[in-house]
Amino acid sequence: MNVDSRRARFETLAPAVIDAVRRYLARRTDPATADDVLSETLLICWRRFDEMPAEHLPWAYGVARLCLANAERGQRRQFRLLARISRLDPPPQTVDGPAPADDDLAAALRRLRPEEAEILRLWAWEDLTPAGIAVVLGITANAASIRLHRAKEKLRKTMTVPGHEESTEGSRP
């Protein structure tokens, strides 16, 4: 069987398999894991297309079930590793004692666009400079600096309590 005819047969079969396996996975796991497992399942179906029986759907479910089991095993391993790392090398405390403004800060960050909140987290929590932020986000250092400045300003405005705005006396126009 040549590659073109194999591809054409797979493309005819794939939509039914995709829809059915997507529903199967949606009932068993979270959306992100379902998408990953669906991708892995389709890759295996393509690789083993010549072995796929005429009753392709149960076979595809079996492949998806095994892929899901692998994904869940990987998640459990990752969780155990993170738990072990946090016991052996706990993250440093960033705030001494309870900080009453943490709830206000979290609420203010939620009101920002996700991109703005992320750039502020990279700067404040990961202690990155604009050049470092630029590397993470795949932008120029200048763009990172501008976006960081704008995000700080927007956060400041978001956290300002009405009637308690900062004084502008003595500042230059």
mmCIF file of C-alpha atoms in Angstrom:
data_model
loop_
_atom_site.group_PDB
_atom_site.id
_atom_site.type_symbol
_atom_site.label_atom_id
_atom_site.label_comp_id
_atom_site.label_asym_id
_atom_site.label_seq_id
_atom_site.Cartn_x
_atom_site.Cartn_y
_atom_site.Cartn_z
ATOM 1 C CA MET A 1 0.000 0.000 0.000
ATOM 2 C CA ASN A 2 1.483 3.340 -0.966
ATOM 3 C CA VAL A 3 1.693 6.268 1.416
ATOM 4 C CA ASP A 4 -0.957 8.355 -0.378
ATOM 5 C CA SER A 5 -3.604 5.635 -0.297
ATOM 6 C CA ARG A 6 -2.754 4.841 3.345
ATOM 7 C CA ARG A 7 -3.064 8.506 4.225
ATOM 8 C CA ALA A 8 -6.375 8.829 2.374
ATOM 9 C CA ARG A 9 -7.791 5.774 4.221
ATOM 10 C CA PHE A 10 -6.607 7.162 7.563
ATOM 11 C CA GLU A 11 -8.071 10.599 6.843
ATOM 12 C CA THR A 12 -11.433 8.990 6.080
ATOM 13 C CA LEU A 13 -11.379 7.010 9.307
ATOM 14 C CA ALA A 14 -9.855 9.680 11.589
ATOM 15 C CA PRO A 15 -12.865 12.002 12.140
ATOM 16 C CA ALA A 16 -14.998 9.194 13.601
ATOM 17 C CA VAL A 17 -12.124 8.005 15.765
ATOM 18 C CA ILE A 18 -11.276 11.537 16.923
ATOM 19 C CA ASP A 19 -14.834 12.364 17.974
ATOM 20 C CA ALA A 20 -15.425 9.064 19.741
ATOM 21 C CA VAL A 21 -12.061 8.992 21.525
ATOM 22 C CA ARG A 22 -12.407 12.663 22.528
ATOM 23 C CA ARG A 23 -15.757 11.885 24.203
ATOM 24 C CA TYR A 24 -14.264 8.761 25.811
ATOM 25 C CA LEU A 25 -11.397 10.775 27.291
ATOM 26 C CA ALA A 26 -13.567 13.750 28.311
ATOM 27 C CA ARG A 27 -15.476 11.436 30.633
ATOM 28 C CA ARG A 28 -12.284 10.181 32.248
ATOM 29 C CA THR A 29 -9.860 13.078 32.668
ATOM 30 C CA ASP A 30 -9.335 16.840 32.534
ATOM 31 C CA PRO A 31 -9.414 18.674 29.164
ATOM 32 C CA ALA A 32 -5.658 19.259 28.891
ATOM 33 C CA THR A 33 -4.779 15.632 29.578
ATOM 34 C CA ALA A 34 -7.552 14.522 27.206
ATOM 35 C CA ASP A 35 -6.037 16.603 24.397
ATOM 36 C CA ASP A 36 -2.553 15.201 25.032
ATOM 37 C CA VAL A 37 -3.807 11.628 25.196
ATOM 38 C CA LEU A 38 -5.919 12.106 22.051
ATOM 39 C CA SER A 39 -2.822 13.294 20.182
ATOM 40 C CA GLU A 40 -0.802 10.316 21.390
ATOM 41 C CA THR A 41 -3.649 7.944 20.501
ATOM 42 C CA LEU A 42 -3.884 9.301 16.949
ATOM 43 C CA LEU A 43 -0.137 9.021 16.517
ATOM 44 C CA ILE A 44 -0.249 5.368 17.541
ATOM 45 C CA CYS A 45 -3.254 4.755 15.292
ATOM 46 C CA TRP A 46 -1.287 6.195 12.378
ATOM 47 C CA ARG A 47 1.851 4.204 13.158
ATOM 48 C CA ARG A 48 -0.096 0.972 13.574
ATOM 49 C CA PHE A 49 -2.740 1.658 10.939
ATOM 50 C CA ASP A 50 -1.963 -1.562 9.088
ATOM 51 C CA GLU A 51 -2.634 -3.530 12.305
ATOM 52 C CA MET A 52 -5.951 -1.784 13.008
ATOM 53 C CA PRO A 53 -8.833 -4.262 12.812
ATOM 54 C CA ALA A 54 -12.033 -3.659 10.865
ATOM 55 C CA GLU A 55 -13.736 -2.804 14.158
ATOM 56 C CA HIS A 56 -11.432 0.161 14.608
ATOM 57 C CA LEU A 57 -13.251 2.012 17.397
ATOM 58 C CA PRO A 58 -12.835 -0.541 20.223
ATOM 59 C CA TRP A 59 -9.188 -0.898 19.230
ATOM 60 C CA ALA A 60 -8.745 2.893 19.344
ATOM 61 C CA TYR A 61 -10.442 2.973 22.771
ATOM 62 C CA GLY A 62 -7.944 0.378 23.960
ATOM 63 C CA VAL A 63 -5.060 2.472 22.691
ATOM 64 C CA ALA A 64 -6.532 5.578 24.359
ATOM 65 C CA ARG A 65 -7.010 3.680 27.631
ATOM 66 C CA LEU A 66 -3.340 2.649 27.664
ATOM 67 C CA CYS A 67 -2.189 6.158 26.699
ATOM 68 C CA LEU A 68 -4.328 7.619 29.489
ATOM 69 C CA ALA A 69 -2.855 5.152 31.973
ATOM 70 C CA ASN A 70 0.638 6.239 30.887
ATOM 71 C CA ALA A 71 -0.283 9.916 31.268
ATOM 72 C CA GLU A 72 -1.727 9.338 34.737
ATOM 73 C CA ARG A 73 1.361 7.373 35.753
ATOM 74 C CA GLY A 74 3.515 10.248 34.557
ATOM 75 C CA GLN A 75 1.431 12.739 36.541
ATOM 76 C CA ARG A 76 1.763 10.608 39.691
ATOM 77 C CA ARG A 77 5.542 10.380 39.215
ATOM 78 C CA GLN A 78 5.739 14.128 38.718
ATOM 79 C CA PHE A 79 3.655 14.767 41.847
ATOM 80 C CA ARG A 80 5.852 12.428 43.924
ATOM 81 C CA LEU A 81 8.985 14.129 42.601
ATOM 82 C CA LEU A 82 7.644 17.582 43.427
ATOM 83 C CA ALA A 83 6.668 16.432 46.917
ATOM 84 C CA ARG A 84 10.137 14.981 47.461
ATOM 85 C CA ILE A 85 11.863 18.118 46.167
ATOM 86 C CA SER A 86 9.729 20.350 48.380
ATOM 87 C CA ARG A 87 10.702 18.248 51.425
ATOM 88 C CA LEU A 88 14.406 18.178 50.561
ATOM 89 C CA ASP A 89 14.706 21.749 49.305
ATOM 90 C CA PRO A 90 11.675 23.802 50.296
ATOM 91 C CA PRO A 91 11.131 27.036 48.389
ATOM 92 C CA PRO A 92 12.370 30.121 50.223
ATOM 93 C CA GLN A 93 9.749 32.204 51.957
ATOM 94 C CA THR A 94 9.134 35.364 49.993
ATOM 95 C CA VAL A 95 7.216 37.153 52.735
ATOM 96 C CA ASP A 96 8.063 37.242 56.428
ATOM 97 C CA GLY A 97 4.918 36.491 58.350
ATOM 98 C CA PRO A 98 1.390 36.841 57.095
ATOM 99 C CA ALA A 99 0.830 39.572 54.563
ATOM 100 C CA PRO A 100 -2.675 40.970 54.760
ATOM 101 C CA ALA A 101 -2.460 42.448 51.256
ATOM 102 C CA ASP A 102 -1.928 39.035 49.606
ATOM 103 C CA ASP A 103 -5.661 38.599 48.993
ATOM 104 C CA ASP A 104 -5.841 42.106 47.551
ATOM 105 C CA LEU A 105 -2.833 41.425 45.353
ATOM 106 C CA ALA A 106 -4.237 38.117 44.125
ATOM 107 C CA ALA A 107 -7.544 39.798 43.314
ATOM 108 C CA ALA A 108 -5.758 42.631 41.502
ATOM 109 C CA LEU A 109 -3.686 40.162 39.460
ATOM 110 C CA ARG A 110 -6.878 38.342 38.444
ATOM 111 C CA ARG A 111 -8.273 41.628 37.116
ATOM 112 C CA LEU A 112 -5.282 42.076 34.806
ATOM 113 C CA ARG A 113 -4.954 40.422 31.424
ATOM 114 C CA PRO A 114 -3.176 37.056 31.757
ATOM 115 C CA GLU A 115 -0.162 38.392 29.837
ATOM 116 C CA GLU A 116 0.169 41.351 32.221
ATOM 117 C CA ALA A 117 -0.132 39.154 35.295
ATOM 118 C CA GLU A 118 2.482 36.747 33.937
ATOM 119 C CA ILE A 119 5.035 39.462 33.222
ATOM 120 C CA LEU A 120 4.562 40.801 36.774
ATOM 121 C CA ARG A 121 4.982 37.299 38.229
ATOM 122 C CA LEU A 122 8.168 36.767 36.229
ATOM 123 C CA TRP A 123 9.526 40.058 37.558
ATOM 124 C CA ALA A 124 8.373 39.783 41.191
ATOM 125 C CA TRP A 125 8.269 36.060 41.927
ATOM 126 C CA GLU A 126 11.031 34.771 39.670
ATOM 127 C CA ASP A 127 13.169 37.890 40.191
ATOM 128 C CA LEU A 128 13.853 38.275 36.469
ATOM 129 C CA THR A 129 15.130 41.426 34.832
ATOM 130 C CA PRO A 130 13.436 42.708 31.671
ATOM 131 C CA ALA A 131 16.180 40.942 29.677
ATOM 132 C CA GLY A 132 15.350 37.646 31.411
ATOM 133 C CA ILE A 133 11.634 38.189 30.919
ATOM 134 C CA ALA A 134 12.337 38.825 27.238
ATOM 135 C CA VAL A 135 13.996 35.417 26.928
ATOM 136 C CA VAL A 136 11.065 33.656 28.629
ATOM 137 C CA LEU A 137 8.444 35.404 26.497
ATOM 138 C CA GLY A 138 10.417 35.397 23.246
ATOM 139 C CA ILE A 139 10.355 39.179 22.853
ATOM 140 C CA THR A 140 12.991 41.922 22.861
ATOM 141 C CA ALA A 141 14.325 43.298 26.147
ATOM 142 C CA ASN A 142 12.932 46.702 25.196
ATOM 143 C CA ALA A 143 9.442 45.253 24.635
ATOM 144 C CA ALA A 144 9.676 43.397 27.958
ATOM 145 C CA SER A 145 10.688 46.588 29.746
ATOM 146 C CA ILE A 146 7.787 48.531 28.231
ATOM 147 C CA ARG A 147 5.263 45.774 28.980
ATOM 148 C CA LEU A 148 6.564 45.446 32.545
ATOM 149 C CA HIS A 149 6.245 49.195 33.106
ATOM 150 C CA ARG A 150 2.690 49.213 31.735
ATOM 151 C CA ALA A 151 1.721 46.172 33.788
ATOM 152 C CA LYS A 152 3.085 47.781 36.964
ATOM 153 C CA GLU A 153 1.099 50.936 36.252
ATOM 154 C CA LYS A 154 -2.065 48.984 35.598
ATOM 155 C CA LEU A 155 -1.555 46.946 38.783
ATOM 156 C CA ARG A 156 -0.967 50.125 40.770
ATOM 157 C CA LYS A 157 -4.229 51.605 39.438
ATOM 158 C CA THR A 158 -6.072 48.355 40.089
ATOM 159 C CA MET A 159 -4.892 48.230 43.710
ATOM 160 C CA THR A 160 -5.486 51.910 44.515
ATOM 161 C CA VAL A 161 -8.305 52.330 47.009
ATOM 162 C CA PRO A 162 -10.736 55.096 45.995
ATOM 163 C CA GLY A 163 -10.058 58.212 48.051
ATOM 164 C CA HIS A 164 -6.494 57.079 48.802
ATOM 165 C CA GLU A 165 -4.793 57.828 45.516
ATOM 166 C CA GLU A 166 -1.130 58.679 45.616
ATOM 167 C CA SER A 167 -0.313 62.331 45.916
ATOM 168 C CA THR A 168 1.070 63.962 42.809
ATOM 169 C CA GLU A 169 2.333 67.047 44.678
ATOM 170 C CA GLY A 170 5.872 67.894 43.822
ATOM 171 C CA SER A 171 5.958 65.632 40.799
ATOM 172 C CA ARG A 172 6.868 66.973 37.427
ATOM 173 C CA PRO A 173 4.198 67.190 34.721
#
